[in-house]
Coordinates of C-alpha atoms in Angstrom, one line a residue:
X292 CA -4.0 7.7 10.5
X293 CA -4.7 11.1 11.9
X294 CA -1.4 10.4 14.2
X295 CA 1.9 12.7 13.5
X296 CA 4.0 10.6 11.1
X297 CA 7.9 11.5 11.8
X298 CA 10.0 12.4 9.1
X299 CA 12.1 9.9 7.4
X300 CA 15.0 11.9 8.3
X301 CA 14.3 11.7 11.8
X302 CA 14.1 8.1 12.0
X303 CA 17.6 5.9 12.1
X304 CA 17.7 3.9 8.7
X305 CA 16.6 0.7 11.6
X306 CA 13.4 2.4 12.4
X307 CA 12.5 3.3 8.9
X308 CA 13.0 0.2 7.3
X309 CA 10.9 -1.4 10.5
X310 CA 8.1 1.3 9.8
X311 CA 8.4 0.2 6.0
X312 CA 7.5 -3.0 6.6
X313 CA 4.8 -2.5 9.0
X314 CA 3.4 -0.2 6.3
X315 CA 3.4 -2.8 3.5
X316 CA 2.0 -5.2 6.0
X317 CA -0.9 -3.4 6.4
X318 CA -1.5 -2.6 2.7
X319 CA -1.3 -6.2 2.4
X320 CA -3.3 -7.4 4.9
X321 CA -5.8 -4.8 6.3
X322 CA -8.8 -3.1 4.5
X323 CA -8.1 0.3 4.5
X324 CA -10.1 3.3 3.4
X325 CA -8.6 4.4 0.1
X326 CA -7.6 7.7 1.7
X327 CA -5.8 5.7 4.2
X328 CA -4.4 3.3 1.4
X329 CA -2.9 6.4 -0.4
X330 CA -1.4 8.4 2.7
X331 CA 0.2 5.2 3.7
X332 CA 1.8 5.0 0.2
X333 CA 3.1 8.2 0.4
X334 CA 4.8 7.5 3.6
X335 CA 6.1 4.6 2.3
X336 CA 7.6 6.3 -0.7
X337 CA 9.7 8.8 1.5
X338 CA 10.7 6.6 3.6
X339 CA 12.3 4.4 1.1
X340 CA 14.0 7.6 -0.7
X341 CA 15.3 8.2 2.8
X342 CA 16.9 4.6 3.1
X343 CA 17.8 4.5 -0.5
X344 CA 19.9 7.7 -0.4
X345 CA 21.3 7.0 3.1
X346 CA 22.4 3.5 1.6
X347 CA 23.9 5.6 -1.2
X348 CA 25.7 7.7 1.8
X349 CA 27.4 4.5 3.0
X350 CA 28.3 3.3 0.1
X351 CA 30.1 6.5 -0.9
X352 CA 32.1 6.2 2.5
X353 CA 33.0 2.7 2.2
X354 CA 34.3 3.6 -0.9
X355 CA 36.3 6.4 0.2
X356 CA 37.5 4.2 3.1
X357 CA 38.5 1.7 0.6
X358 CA 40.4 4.4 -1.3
X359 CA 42.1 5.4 1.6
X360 CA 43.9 2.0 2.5
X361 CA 44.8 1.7 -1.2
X362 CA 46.9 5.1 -0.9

């Protein structure tokens, strides 16, 4: 893994939740050094916190879209 990992924020909430699942894959299915293991993790981590809170985001503008046609 000595490859640049993107931000979450860079990635559209598609590509994050692809590179989620390719991350959990791997813990799942490939030996990995534990250093590896743990780096992975971590990315994992921030990238759901990244689609959690954009999520979050839409919600709050559905919402707010919903209020609007109410008014």
């Amino acid at each position: 893994m000595s490859a640049a990992v993107p931000q979450p924020d860079a990635l559209s909430f598609e590509d994050a939740m692809e590179r989620l699942d390719e991350i959990v894959d791997a813990m799942e299915t490939d030996r990995m050094p534990l250093e590896d293991m743990i780096r992975s993790y971590e990315e994992g981590i921030q990238l759901l916190k990244s689609c959690r809170q954009r999520i979050e985001g839409a919600r709050r503008r559905v919402e707010t879209i919903s209020a609007d046609l109410d008014s």
